[in-house]
Amino acid sequence: MSLKVYFKIASFVTIIALLYIHMQMKIFELSYNGKDKEKIIHELNDSNGALSHQILTLKSANNLGNQLLDHENSLQFMDNERVMTVVTSAGTVQHLQQPKAKGVNPMWNLFSFLGAQEAKAWE
């Protein structure tokens, strides 16, 4: 085998080996970049969950009540001294509590499928 053919074969094998090594390095680089991006996505999901929890905590009725009562000192819960009581006779109270009975036709009992009308929301 001549020296010229040997160098041609050696240079060809060297170039092929360098291309193979370069492709393998790119594969590993892309895998590491993918792992880094997965880690970033997990961290963003965790921070998103933490922020959602903080938002829900700030929107909670307990927090809103505490802020309202802390910032406005003039606002207080109603105590018994601020409630007005009305003294009436027992007949007046009984008259107010009992609603008037409506006259119901007994024929309506035959039509049980005709029930009370229900309110429906418009879509």
Coordinates of N, CA and C in Angstrom, one line a residue:
M1 N 0.9 -1.2 0.0 CA 0.0 0.0 0.0 C 0.9 1.2 0.0
S2 N 0.6 2.1 -0.9 CA 1.4 3.3 -1.0 C 1.1 4.3 0.1
L3 N 2.0 5.2 0.3 CA 1.8 6.2 1.4 C 0.7 7.2 1.0
K4 N 0.5 7.5 -0.2 CA -0.6 8.4 -0.6 C -2.0 7.8 -0.3
V5 N -2.2 6.6 -0.6 CA -3.5 5.9 -0.3 C -3.7 5.8 1.2
Y6 N -2.6 5.5 2.0 CA -2.7 5.4 3.4 C -3.2 6.8 4.0
F7 N -2.6 7.9 3.6 CA -3.0 9.2 4.1 C -4.5 9.5 3.7
K8 N -4.9 9.1 2.5 CA -6.3 9.4 2.1 C -7.2 8.6 3.0
I9 N -6.9 7.3 3.3 CA -7.8 6.5 4.1 C -7.7 7.1 5.6
A10 N -6.6 7.4 6.1 CA -6.4 8.0 7.4 C -7.1 9.3 7.6
S11 N -7.0 10.2 6.6 CA -7.8 11.4 6.7 C -9.3 11.2 6.6
F12 N -9.7 10.3 5.8 CA -11.2 10.0 5.7 C -11.7 9.5 7.0
V13 N -11.0 8.5 7.6 CA -11.4 7.9 8.9 C -11.4 9.0 10.0
T14 N -10.4 9.9 9.9 CA -10.3 11.0 10.9 C -11.5 11.9 10.8
I15 N -11.8 12.3 9.6 CA -12.9 13.2 9.4 C -14.2 12.6 9.8
I16 N -14.4 11.3 9.5 CA -15.7 10.6 9.9 C -15.7 10.5 11.4
A17 N -14.6 10.2 12.1 CA -14.5 10.1 13.5 C -14.8 11.5 14.2
L18 N -14.3 12.6 13.6 CA -14.6 13.9 14.1 C -16.0 14.3 14.0
L19 N -16.6 13.9 12.8 CA -18.1 14.2 12.6 C -18.9 13.4 13.6
Y20 N -18.5 12.1 13.9 CA -19.3 11.3 14.8 C -19.2 11.9 16.2
I21 N -18.0 12.3 16.6 CA -17.8 12.9 17.9 C -18.5 14.2 18.1
H22 N -18.5 15.0 17.0 CA -19.3 16.3 17.0 C -20.8 16.0 17.2
M23 N -21.3 15.0 16.5 CA -22.7 14.7 16.6 C -23.1 14.2 18.0
Q24 N -22.2 13.4 18.6 CA -22.4 12.9 19.9 C -22.4 14.1 20.9
M25 N -21.5 15.0 20.8 CA -21.4 16.2 21.7 C -22.7 17.0 21.5
K26 N -23.2 17.2 20.3 CA -24.4 17.9 20.1 C -25.6 17.2 20.8
I27 N -25.7 15.9 20.7 CA -26.7 15.1 21.4 C -26.7 15.4 22.9
F28 N -25.5 15.3 23.5 CA -25.4 15.5 24.9 C -25.7 16.9 25.3
E29 N -25.3 17.9 24.5 CA -25.6 19.3 24.8 C -27.1 19.6 24.7
L30 N -27.8 19.0 23.7 CA -29.2 19.2 23.7 C -29.9 18.5 24.8
S31 N -29.4 17.3 25.3 CA -30.0 16.7 26.4 C -29.9 17.5 27.7
Y32 N -28.7 18.1 27.9 CA -28.4 18.9 29.0 C -29.3 20.2 29.0
N33 N -29.4 20.8 27.8 CA -30.3 21.9 27.6 C -31.8 21.6 27.9
G34 N -32.2 20.4 27.5 CA -33.6 19.9 27.8 C -33.8 19.7 29.3
K35 N -32.8 19.2 30.0 CA -32.9 19.0 31.4 C -33.0 20.4 32.1
D36 N -32.2 21.3 31.7 CA -32.2 22.7 32.3 C -33.6 23.3 32.1
K37 N -34.2 23.1 30.9 CA -35.5 23.7 30.6 C -36.6 23.0 31.4
E38 N -36.4 21.7 31.6 CA -37.4 21.0 32.5 C -37.3 21.5 33.9
K39 N -36.1 21.7 34.4 CA -35.9 22.3 35.7 C -36.6 23.6 35.8
I40 N -36.4 24.5 34.8 CA -37.0 25.8 34.8 C -38.5 25.7 34.8
I41 N -39.0 24.8 34.0 CA -40.5 24.6 34.0 C -41.0 24.2 35.3
H42 N -40.3 23.2 36.0 CA -40.8 22.8 37.3 C -40.7 23.9 38.3
E43 N -39.7 24.7 38.2 CA -39.6 25.9 39.2 C -40.7 26.9 38.9
L44 N -41.0 27.1 37.6 CA -42.1 28.0 37.3 C -43.5 27.5 37.7
N45 N -43.7 26.2 37.6 CA -44.9 25.6 38.1 C -45.0 25.7 39.6
D46 N -43.9 25.5 40.3 CA -43.9 25.7 41.8 C -44.2 27.1 42.2
S47 N -43.6 28.1 41.5 CA -43.8 29.5 41.8 C -45.2 29.8 41.5
N48 N -45.8 29.3 40.4 CA -47.2 29.5 40.0 C -48.1 29.0 41.1
G49 N -47.9 27.8 41.6 CA -48.7 27.3 42.7 C -48.6 28.2 43.9
A50 N -47.4 28.6 44.2 CA -47.2 29.5 45.4 C -48.0 30.8 45.2
L51 N -47.8 31.4 44.0 CA -48.5 32.7 43.8 C -50.0 32.5 43.8
S52 N -50.5 31.4 43.3 CA -52.0 31.1 43.3 C -52.5 31.0 44.7
H53 N -51.7 30.3 45.6 CA -52.0 30.2 47.0 C -52.1 31.6 47.7
Q54 N -51.1 32.4 47.4 CA -51.0 33.8 47.9 C -52.2 34.6 47.5
I55 N -52.6 34.5 46.2 CA -53.7 35.3 45.7 C -55.0 34.8 46.4
L56 N -55.2 33.5 46.5 CA -56.4 33.0 47.2 C -56.4 33.4 48.6
T57 N -55.2 33.4 49.3 CA -55.2 33.9 50.7 C -55.6 35.4 50.8
L58 N -55.1 36.2 49.8 CA -55.4 37.6 49.9 C -56.9 37.8 49.5
K59 N -57.5 36.9 48.7 CA -58.9 37.1 48.4 C -59.9 36.5 49.4
S60 N -59.3 35.8 50.4 CA -60.2 35.1 51.4 C -61.0 36.1 52.3
A61 N -62.1 35.6 52.7 CA -63.0 36.5 53.5 C -62.3 36.9 54.8
N62 N -61.5 36.0 55.4 CA -60.8 36.3 56.7 C -59.8 37.4 56.5
N63 N -59.0 37.3 55.4 CA -58.0 38.4 55.2 C -58.7 39.7 54.9
L64 N -59.8 39.7 54.0 CA -60.5 40.9 53.7 C -61.1 41.5 54.9
G65 N -61.7 40.7 55.8 CA -62.2 41.2 57.1 C -61.2 41.8 58.0
N66 N -60.0 41.1 58.1 CA -58.9 41.7 58.9 C -58.4 43.0 58.3
Q67 N -58.3 43.1 57.0 CA -57.8 44.4 56.4 C -58.8 45.5 56.7
L68 N -60.1 45.1 56.5 CA -61.1 46.2 56.7 C -61.2 46.7 58.1
L69 N -61.1 45.8 59.0 CA -61.1 46.2 60.4 C -59.8 46.9 60.9
D70 N -58.7 46.5 60.3 CA -57.4 47.1 60.7 C -57.2 48.5 60.2
H71 N -57.6 48.7 58.9 CA -57.4 50.0 58.3 C -58.4 51.1 58.7
E72 N -59.6 50.7 58.9 CA -60.6 51.6 59.3 C -61.0 51.4 60.8
N73 N -60.4 52.2 61.7 CA -60.7 52.0 63.1 C -62.1 52.3 63.5
S74 N -62.8 53.1 62.6 CA -64.2 53.5 62.9 C -65.1 52.4 62.7
L75 N -64.7 51.4 61.9 CA -65.6 50.2 61.7 C -65.5 49.2 62.8
Q76 N -66.6 48.8 63.3 CA -66.7 47.8 64.3 C -67.8 46.8 64.1
F77 N -67.8 45.7 64.7 CA -68.9 44.8 64.7 C -70.0 45.4 65.5
M78 N -71.3 45.1 65.1 CA -72.4 45.6 65.8 C -72.6 44.9 67.2
D79 N -72.7 45.7 68.3 CA -72.9 45.2 69.6 C -74.4 45.4 70.0
N80 N -74.8 44.9 71.1 CA -76.2 45.0 71.5 C -76.6 46.4 71.9
E81 N -75.7 47.3 72.2 CA -76.1 48.6 72.5 C -76.6 49.4 71.2
R82 N -76.2 48.9 70.1 CA -76.5 49.6 68.8 C -77.7 49.0 68.1
V83 N -78.3 48.0 68.7 CA -79.5 47.3 68.0 C -80.7 47.9 68.6
M84 N -81.7 48.3 67.8 CA -82.9 48.9 68.2 C -83.9 47.7 68.4
T85 N -84.6 47.8 69.6 CA -85.7 46.8 69.8 C -87.0 47.5 69.8
V86 N -88.0 46.8 69.3 CA -89.4 47.4 69.2 C -90.3 46.6 70.1
V87 N -91.0 47.2 70.9 CA -92.0 46.6 71.8 C -93.4 46.7 71.2
T88 N -94.0 45.5 71.0 CA -95.3 45.5 70.4 C -96.2 44.5 71.2
S89 N -97.4 44.4 70.9 CA -98.3 43.5 71.5 C -98.2 42.1 70.9
A90 N -98.7 41.1 71.5 CA -98.5 39.7 71.0 C -99.4 39.5 69.8
G91 N -100.6 40.2 69.7 CA -101.4 40.1 68.6 C -100.8 40.6 67.3
T92 N -100.1 41.7 67.4 CA -99.5 42.3 66.2 C -98.4 41.4 65.7
V93 N -97.6 40.8 66.6 CA -96.5 39.9 66.2 C -97.1 38.7 65.5
Q94 N -98.2 38.1 66.1 CA -98.8 37.0 65.5 C -99.4 37.3 64.1
H95 N -100.0 38.4 64.0 CA -100.6 38.9 62.7 C -99.5 39.0 61.6
L96 N -98.3 39.5 62.0 CA -97.2 39.7 61.1 C -96.5 38.3 60.7
Q97 N -96.5 37.4 61.6 CA -95.8 36.1 61.3 C -96.6 35.2 60.4
Q98 N -98.0 35.2 60.5 CA -98.8 34.3 59.7 C -99.1 34.9 58.4
P99 N -98.7 34.2 57.3 CA -99.1 34.7 56.0 C -100.5 34.4 55.7
K100 N -101.2 35.1 54.8 CA -102.5 34.8 54.5 C -102.6 33.6 53.6
A101 N -103.5 32.7 53.8 CA -103.6 31.5 53.0 C -104.4 31.9 51.7
K102 N -103.8 31.5 50.6 CA -104.4 31.7 49.3 C -105.5 30.6 49.0
G103 N -106.5 31.0 48.3 CA -107.5 30.0 48.0 C -107.0 29.1 46.8
V104 N -106.9 27.9 47.1 CA -106.3 26.9 46.1 C -107.5 26.1 45.6
N105 N -107.6 26.0 44.3 CA -108.7 25.2 43.7 C -108.3 23.7 43.8
P106 N -109.2 22.9 44.3 CA -108.9 21.4 44.5 C -108.7 20.8 43.1
M107 N -109.1 21.3 42.0 CA -108.9 20.7 40.7 C -107.4 20.8 40.3
W108 N -106.7 21.7 40.9 CA -105.3 21.8 40.5 C -104.5 20.6 41.1
N109 N -105.0 19.9 42.1 CA -104.3 18.7 42.6 C -104.3 17.6 41.6
L110 N -105.3 17.6 40.7 CA -105.4 16.5 39.7 C -104.2 16.7 38.7
F111 N -103.8 17.9 38.5 CA -102.8 18.1 37.5 C -101.4 18.3 38.2
S112 N -100.9 17.2 38.7 CA -99.6 17.3 39.4 C -98.5 17.7 38.6
F113 N -98.5 17.5 37.3 CA -97.4 17.9 36.4 C -97.4 19.4 36.2
L114 N -98.4 20.1 36.6 CA -98.4 21.5 36.5 C -97.9 22.0 37.9
G115 N -96.6 22.1 38.0 CA -96.0 22.6 39.3 C -95.8 24.1 39.3
A116 N -95.2 24.5 40.3 CA -94.8 25.9 40.4 C -93.8 26.3 39.3
Q117 N -94.0 27.5 38.8 CA -93.1 27.9 37.7 C -91.7 28.1 38.3
E118 N -90.7 27.7 37.6 CA -89.3 27.9 38.0 C -88.6 29.0 37.1
A119 N -87.8 29.8 37.8 CA -87.0 30.8 37.1 C -85.8 30.2 36.4
K120 N -85.6 30.5 35.2 CA -84.4 30.0 34.5 C -83.5 31.1 34.0
A121 N -82.2 30.9 34.0 CA -81.3 32.0 33.6 C -81.2 32.0 32.1
W122 N -81.1 33.2 31.5 CA -80.9 33.3 30.1 C -79.5 33.0 29.8
E123 N -79.3 32.3 28.7 CA -77.9 32.0 28.3 C -77.4 32.8 27.2

